[in-house]
Coordinates of C-alpha atoms in Angstrom, one line a residue:
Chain A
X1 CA -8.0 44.7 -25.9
X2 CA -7.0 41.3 -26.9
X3 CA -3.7 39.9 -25.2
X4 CA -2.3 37.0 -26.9
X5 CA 0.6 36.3 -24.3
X6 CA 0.7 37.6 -20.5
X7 CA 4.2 37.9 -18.7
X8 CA 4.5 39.0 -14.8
X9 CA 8.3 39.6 -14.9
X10 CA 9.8 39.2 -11.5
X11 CA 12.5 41.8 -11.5
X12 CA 13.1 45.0 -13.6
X13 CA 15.7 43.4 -16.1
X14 CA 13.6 40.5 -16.8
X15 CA 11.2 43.0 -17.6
X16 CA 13.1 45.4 -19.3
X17 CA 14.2 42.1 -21.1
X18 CA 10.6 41.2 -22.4
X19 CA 9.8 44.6 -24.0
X20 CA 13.4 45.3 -25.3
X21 CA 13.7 42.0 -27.0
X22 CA 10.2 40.3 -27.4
X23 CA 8.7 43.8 -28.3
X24 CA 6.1 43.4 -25.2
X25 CA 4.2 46.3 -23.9
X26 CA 4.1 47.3 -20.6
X27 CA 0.7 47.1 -18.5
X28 CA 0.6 50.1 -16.1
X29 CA -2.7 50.8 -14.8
X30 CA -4.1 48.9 -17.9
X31 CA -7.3 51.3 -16.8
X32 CA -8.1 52.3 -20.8
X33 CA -7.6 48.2 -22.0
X34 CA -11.0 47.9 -22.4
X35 CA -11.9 50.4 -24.6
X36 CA -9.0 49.5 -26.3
X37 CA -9.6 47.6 -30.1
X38 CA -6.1 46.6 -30.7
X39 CA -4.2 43.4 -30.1
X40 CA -1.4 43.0 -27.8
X41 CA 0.8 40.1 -28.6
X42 CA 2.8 40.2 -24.9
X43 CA 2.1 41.9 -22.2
X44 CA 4.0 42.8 -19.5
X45 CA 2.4 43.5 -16.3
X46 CA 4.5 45.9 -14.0
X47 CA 2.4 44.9 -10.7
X48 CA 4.7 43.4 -8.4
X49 CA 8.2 44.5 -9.6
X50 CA 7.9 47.6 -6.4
X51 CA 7.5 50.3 -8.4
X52 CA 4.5 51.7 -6.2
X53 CA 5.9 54.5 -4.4
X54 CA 6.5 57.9 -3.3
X55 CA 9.0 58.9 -1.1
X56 CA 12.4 61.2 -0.2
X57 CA 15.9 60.4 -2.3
X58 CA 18.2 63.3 -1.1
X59 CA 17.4 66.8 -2.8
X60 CA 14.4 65.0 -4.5
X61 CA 11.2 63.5 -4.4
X62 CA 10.8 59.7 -6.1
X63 CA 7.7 58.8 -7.3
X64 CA 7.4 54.9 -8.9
X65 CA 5.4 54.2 -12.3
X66 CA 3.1 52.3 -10.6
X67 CA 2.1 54.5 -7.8
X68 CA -1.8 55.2 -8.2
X69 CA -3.3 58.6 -8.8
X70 CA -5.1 58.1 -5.3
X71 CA -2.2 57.4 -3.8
X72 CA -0.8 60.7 -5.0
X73 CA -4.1 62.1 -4.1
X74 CA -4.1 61.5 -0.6
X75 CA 0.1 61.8 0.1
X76 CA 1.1 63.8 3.0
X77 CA 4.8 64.2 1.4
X78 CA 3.2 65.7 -1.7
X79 CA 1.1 68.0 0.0
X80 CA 3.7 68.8 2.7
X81 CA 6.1 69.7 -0.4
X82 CA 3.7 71.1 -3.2
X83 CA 0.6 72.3 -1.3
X84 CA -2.8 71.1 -2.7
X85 CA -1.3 70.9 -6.0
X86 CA -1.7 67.4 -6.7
X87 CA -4.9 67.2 -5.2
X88 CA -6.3 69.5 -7.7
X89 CA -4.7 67.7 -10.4
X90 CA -6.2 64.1 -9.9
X91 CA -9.3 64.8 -8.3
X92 CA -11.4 65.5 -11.2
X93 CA -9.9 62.7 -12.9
X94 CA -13.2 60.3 -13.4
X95 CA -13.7 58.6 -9.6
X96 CA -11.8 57.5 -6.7
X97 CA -12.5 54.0 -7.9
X98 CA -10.2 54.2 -11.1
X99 CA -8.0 56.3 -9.4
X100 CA -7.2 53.6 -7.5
X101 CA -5.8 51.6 -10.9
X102 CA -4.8 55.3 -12.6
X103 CA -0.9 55.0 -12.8
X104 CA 1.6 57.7 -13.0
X105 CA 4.0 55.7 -15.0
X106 CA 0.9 54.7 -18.0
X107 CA 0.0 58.1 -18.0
X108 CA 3.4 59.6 -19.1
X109 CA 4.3 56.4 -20.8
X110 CA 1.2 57.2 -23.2
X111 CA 1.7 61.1 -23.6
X112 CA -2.0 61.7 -23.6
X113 CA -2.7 65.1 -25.1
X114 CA -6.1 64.7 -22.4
X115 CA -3.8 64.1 -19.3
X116 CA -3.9 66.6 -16.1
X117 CA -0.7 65.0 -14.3
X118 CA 1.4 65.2 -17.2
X119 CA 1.1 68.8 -17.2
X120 CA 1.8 70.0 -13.4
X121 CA 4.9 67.5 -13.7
X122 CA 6.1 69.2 -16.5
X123 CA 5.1 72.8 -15.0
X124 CA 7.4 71.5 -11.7
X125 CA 10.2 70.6 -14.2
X126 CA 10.4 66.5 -13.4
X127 CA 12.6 64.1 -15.1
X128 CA 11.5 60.6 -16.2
X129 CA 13.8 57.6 -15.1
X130 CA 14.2 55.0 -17.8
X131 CA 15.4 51.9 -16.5
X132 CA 18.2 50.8 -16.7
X133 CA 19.2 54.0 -16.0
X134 CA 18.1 57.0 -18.4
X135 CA 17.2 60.0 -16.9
X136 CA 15.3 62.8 -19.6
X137 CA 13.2 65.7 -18.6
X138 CA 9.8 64.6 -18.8
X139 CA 8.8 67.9 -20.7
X140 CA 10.8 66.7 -23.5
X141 CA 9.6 63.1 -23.4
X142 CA 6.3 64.0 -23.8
X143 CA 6.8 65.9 -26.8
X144 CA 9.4 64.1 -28.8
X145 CA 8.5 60.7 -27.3
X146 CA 11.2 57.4 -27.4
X147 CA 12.9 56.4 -29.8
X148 CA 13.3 52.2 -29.0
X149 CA 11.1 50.9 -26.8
X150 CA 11.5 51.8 -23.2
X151 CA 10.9 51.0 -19.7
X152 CA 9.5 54.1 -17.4
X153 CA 10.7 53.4 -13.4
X154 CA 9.9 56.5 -11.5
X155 CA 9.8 60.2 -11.9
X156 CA 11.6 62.4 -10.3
X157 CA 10.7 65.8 -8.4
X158 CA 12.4 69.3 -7.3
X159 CA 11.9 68.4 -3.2
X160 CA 9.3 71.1 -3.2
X161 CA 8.0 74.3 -5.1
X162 CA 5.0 76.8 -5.2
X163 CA 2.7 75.8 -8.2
X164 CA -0.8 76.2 -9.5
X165 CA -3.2 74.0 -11.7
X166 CA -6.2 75.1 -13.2
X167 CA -8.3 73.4 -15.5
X168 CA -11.9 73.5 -17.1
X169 CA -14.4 70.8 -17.7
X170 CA -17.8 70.5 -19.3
X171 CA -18.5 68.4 -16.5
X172 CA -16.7 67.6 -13.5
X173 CA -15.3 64.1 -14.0
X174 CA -15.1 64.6 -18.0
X175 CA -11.6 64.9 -19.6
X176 CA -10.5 68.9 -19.4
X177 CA -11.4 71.3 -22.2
X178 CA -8.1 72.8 -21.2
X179 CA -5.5 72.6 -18.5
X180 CA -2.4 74.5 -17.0
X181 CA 0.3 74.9 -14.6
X182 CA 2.7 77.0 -13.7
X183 CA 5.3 76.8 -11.1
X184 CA 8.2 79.1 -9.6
X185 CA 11.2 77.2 -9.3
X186 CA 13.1 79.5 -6.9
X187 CA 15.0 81.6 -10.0
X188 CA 13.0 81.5 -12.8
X189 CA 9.1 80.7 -14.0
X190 CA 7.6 77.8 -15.5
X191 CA 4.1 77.3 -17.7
X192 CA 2.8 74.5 -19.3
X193 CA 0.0 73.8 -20.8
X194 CA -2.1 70.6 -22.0
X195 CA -5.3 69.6 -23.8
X196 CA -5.1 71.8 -26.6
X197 CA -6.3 69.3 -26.7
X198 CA -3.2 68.2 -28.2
X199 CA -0.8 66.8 -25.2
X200 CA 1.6 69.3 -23.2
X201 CA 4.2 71.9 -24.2
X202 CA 5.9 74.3 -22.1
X203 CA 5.2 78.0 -22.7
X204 CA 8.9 79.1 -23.3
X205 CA 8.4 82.6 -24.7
X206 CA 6.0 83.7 -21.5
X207 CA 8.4 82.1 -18.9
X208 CA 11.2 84.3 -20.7
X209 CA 9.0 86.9 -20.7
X210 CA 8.4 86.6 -16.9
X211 CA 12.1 86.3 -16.8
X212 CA 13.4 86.5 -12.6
X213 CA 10.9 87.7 -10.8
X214 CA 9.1 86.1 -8.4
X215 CA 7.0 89.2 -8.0
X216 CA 5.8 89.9 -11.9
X217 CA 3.4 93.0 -11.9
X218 CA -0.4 92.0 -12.9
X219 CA 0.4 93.1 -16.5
X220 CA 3.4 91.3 -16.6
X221 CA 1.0 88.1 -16.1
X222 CA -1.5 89.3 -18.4
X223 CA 1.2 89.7 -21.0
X224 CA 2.9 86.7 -20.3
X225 CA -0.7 84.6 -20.5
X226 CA -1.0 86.6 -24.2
X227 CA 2.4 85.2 -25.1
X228 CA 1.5 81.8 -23.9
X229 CA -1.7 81.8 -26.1
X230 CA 0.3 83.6 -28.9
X231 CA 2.9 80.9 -29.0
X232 CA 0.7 77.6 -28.7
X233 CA -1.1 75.6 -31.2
X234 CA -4.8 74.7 -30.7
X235 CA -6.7 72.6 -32.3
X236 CA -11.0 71.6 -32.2
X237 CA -13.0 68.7 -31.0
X238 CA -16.0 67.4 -29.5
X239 CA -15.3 69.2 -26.1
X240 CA -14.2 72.9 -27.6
X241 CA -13.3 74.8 -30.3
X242 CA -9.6 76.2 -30.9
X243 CA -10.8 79.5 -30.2
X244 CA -12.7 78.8 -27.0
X245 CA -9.4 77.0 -26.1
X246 CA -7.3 80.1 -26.5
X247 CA -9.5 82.2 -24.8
X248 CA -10.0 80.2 -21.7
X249 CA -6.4 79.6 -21.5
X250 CA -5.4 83.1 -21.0
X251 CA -8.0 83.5 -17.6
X252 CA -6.4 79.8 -16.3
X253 CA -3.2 80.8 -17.0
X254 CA -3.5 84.4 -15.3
X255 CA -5.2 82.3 -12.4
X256 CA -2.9 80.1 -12.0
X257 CA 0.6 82.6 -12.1
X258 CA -1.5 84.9 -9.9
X259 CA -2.0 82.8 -7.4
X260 CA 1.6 81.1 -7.3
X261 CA 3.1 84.7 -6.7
X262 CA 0.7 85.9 -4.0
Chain B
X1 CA -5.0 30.1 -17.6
X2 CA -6.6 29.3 -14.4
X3 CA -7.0 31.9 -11.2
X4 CA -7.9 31.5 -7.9
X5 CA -10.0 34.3 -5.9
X6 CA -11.7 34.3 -2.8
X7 CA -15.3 35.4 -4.1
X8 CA -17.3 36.8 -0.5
X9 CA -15.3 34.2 1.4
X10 CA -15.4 31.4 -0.6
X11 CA -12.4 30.1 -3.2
X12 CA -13.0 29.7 -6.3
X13 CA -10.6 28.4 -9.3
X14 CA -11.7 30.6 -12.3
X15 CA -10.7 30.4 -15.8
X16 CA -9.6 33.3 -17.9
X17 CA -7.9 35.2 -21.0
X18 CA -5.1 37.4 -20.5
X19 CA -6.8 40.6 -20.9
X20 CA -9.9 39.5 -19.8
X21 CA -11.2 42.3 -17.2
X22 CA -12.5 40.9 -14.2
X23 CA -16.7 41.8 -14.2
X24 CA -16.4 39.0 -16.9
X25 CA -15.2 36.4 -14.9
X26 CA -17.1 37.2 -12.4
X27 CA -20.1 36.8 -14.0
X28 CA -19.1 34.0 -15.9
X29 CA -18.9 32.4 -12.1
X30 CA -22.1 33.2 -11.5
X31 CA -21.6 36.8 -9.9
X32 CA -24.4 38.1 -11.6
X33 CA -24.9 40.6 -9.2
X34 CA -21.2 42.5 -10.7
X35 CA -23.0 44.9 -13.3
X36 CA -21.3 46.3 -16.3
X37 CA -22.4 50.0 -16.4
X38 CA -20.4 51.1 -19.0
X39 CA -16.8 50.6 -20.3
X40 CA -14.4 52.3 -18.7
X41 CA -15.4 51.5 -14.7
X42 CA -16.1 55.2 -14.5
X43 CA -20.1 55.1 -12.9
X44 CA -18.7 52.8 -10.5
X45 CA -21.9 50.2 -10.9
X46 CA -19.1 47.4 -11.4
X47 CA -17.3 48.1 -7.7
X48 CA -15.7 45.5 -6.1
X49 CA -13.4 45.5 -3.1
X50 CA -10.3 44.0 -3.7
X51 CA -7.6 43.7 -0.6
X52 CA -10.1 44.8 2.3
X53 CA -10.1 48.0 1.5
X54 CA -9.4 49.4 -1.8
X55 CA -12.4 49.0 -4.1
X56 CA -12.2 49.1 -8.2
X57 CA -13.8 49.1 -10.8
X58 CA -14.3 45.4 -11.8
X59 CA -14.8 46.6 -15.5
X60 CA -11.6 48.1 -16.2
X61 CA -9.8 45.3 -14.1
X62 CA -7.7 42.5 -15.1
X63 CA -8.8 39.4 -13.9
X64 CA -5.6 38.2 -13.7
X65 CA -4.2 40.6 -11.4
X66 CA -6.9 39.5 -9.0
X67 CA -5.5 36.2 -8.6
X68 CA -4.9 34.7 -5.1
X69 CA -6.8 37.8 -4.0
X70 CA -10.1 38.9 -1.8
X71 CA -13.2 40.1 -3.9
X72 CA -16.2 41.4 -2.2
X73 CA -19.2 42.1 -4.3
X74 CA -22.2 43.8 -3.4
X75 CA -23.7 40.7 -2.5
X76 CA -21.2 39.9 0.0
X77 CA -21.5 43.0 1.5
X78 CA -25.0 42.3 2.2
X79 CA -24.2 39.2 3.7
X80 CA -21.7 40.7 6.1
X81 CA -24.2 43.6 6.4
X82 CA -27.0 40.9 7.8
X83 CA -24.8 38.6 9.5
X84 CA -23.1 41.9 11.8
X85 CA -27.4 43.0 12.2
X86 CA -28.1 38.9 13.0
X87 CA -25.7 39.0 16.0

């Protein structure tokens, strides 16, 4: 990617400033600016504004834009709250060496229909924190997108919760084939699912369908993983078919409630 | 715009564009050792270690953010590699 003009605000509203008013684009991770073709007439690099952080804010967990997916690889608040969750989300996520760039905040910013991460925070219900103040669920976000341009800050997290992510790959560092999450949030179930490959959407007719139950029989799951596959759109590609999509979904999905309930 | 880095030690004032990754630079400055395996940084044949510690993938790395910072390439890794075996 070509940038014409390159801006290092030094605070959030200069920032904010610069893509609100000068139409700049924000540089997360800027991991995928290579094999990008297009030209960027200002850039905005988010390095250095703070923003690289994951940490306790009363009832819920903060995570910064710029936090790395190694660093949520390797957190000991993350796994101390949400198990090996997030561990399993990232890992296969090419290697540990651009997983060290990888941003949380460019990979929600971008709504990739490809993205792990994007899924299990939208299984665990997360909100996205728009400076100078927005907050939206991120669930939402990813499918409608923004409407003016907008400045991502942090995302937000239930303190802790029991959740699952399964995935399959061709190979293991390739982008997934499909992926899934679900999550129980204390009263009520939650399934999302991403890579169809299109990018993620909650499954709300299974999670009705799974209803209050933190217990669900094993053919309440299977029904609800029918539902899910019922009520989502797939599409084909290089990786997999639509069909092969569906069908895979409904084992991951099984999987992944399954091992949530115990 | 010019950047400085400290290449294996030594500092050297670089010149680059702003989305210039860094493997360019590098080799630009004579790093010829930095190899481009592909375009995203993902078989790692582009490492570098930037801040001590943390290595990246030099292809998918904007110069620019390296400024003022510590690179280690391979070749400096060697270096220290004989130097610690020398003494």
């Amino acid at each position: 990617m070509e940038i014409i003009e390159y801006a290092r605000p030094r605070s959030m509203d200069e920032a904010f400033r610069l893509i609100r008013e000068r139409h700049g684009t924000a540089i997360g991770g800027a991991a995928w600016l290579r094999t990008n073709t297009k030209t960027m007439a200002l850039g905005v690099d988010l390095a250095g504004l703070g923003l690289e952080y994951i940490r306790e804010a009363g009832e819920r967990i903060e995570i910064g834009a710029m936090t790395t997916y190694r660093e949520l690889e390797t957190s000991q608040l993350l796994k101390t709250r949400f198990g090996p969750l997030f561990e399993a989300t990232v890992s296969h996520v090419v290697g540990i060496q651009l997983r060290n760039i990888i941003t949380v905040g460019g990979t929600v910013a971008g709504r990739y229909g490809f993205s792990d991460l994007n899924t299990t925070l939208c299984a665990l219900g997360a909100k996205a924190v728009f400076y100078p103040g927005q907050t939206v669920d991120l669930a939402d976000f990813i499918e409608k997108g923004a409407e003016t341009p907008f400045l991502l800050e942090k995302i937000l997290l239930p303190a802790s919760m029991k959740a699952s992510y399964q995935q399959m790959r061709i190979s293991e560092n390739d982008f997934p084939i499909i992926n899934t999450a679900s999550a129980w949030t204390g009263s009520d179930w939650r399934i999302a699912v991403g890579s169809r490959p299109a990018a993620t959407r909650l499954c709300k007719k299974a999670m009705s369908l799974l209803g209050d139950d933190p217990y669900p029989s094993d053919e309440k799951i299977v029904a609800a993983a029918h539902a899910a596959t019922d009520e989502l759109q797939f599409g084909s590609d290089i990786r997999a078919s639509a069909s092969y999509r569906r069908e895979t979904l409904h084992v991951l999905i099984r999987r992944a409630l399954m091992e949530v309930r115990g | 715009m010019i950047i400085t880095l400290h290449i294996n030690g030594k500092e050297e004032s670089v010149e680059c564009l702003p989305g210039e990754m860094l493997t360019e630079v590098l080799r630009r400055a004579g790093y010829l050792e930095v190899k481009k395996g592909c375009d995203t940084g993902n078989w790692g044949s582009a490492l570098s270690f930037l801040r001590g510690s943390l290595f990246f993938p030099v292809s998918s790395y904007l110069a620019i953010r390296a400024d003022g910072k510590e690179v280690t390439t391979i070749q400096g890794v060697a270096a220290k590699q004989k130097n610690s075996h020398s003494s």
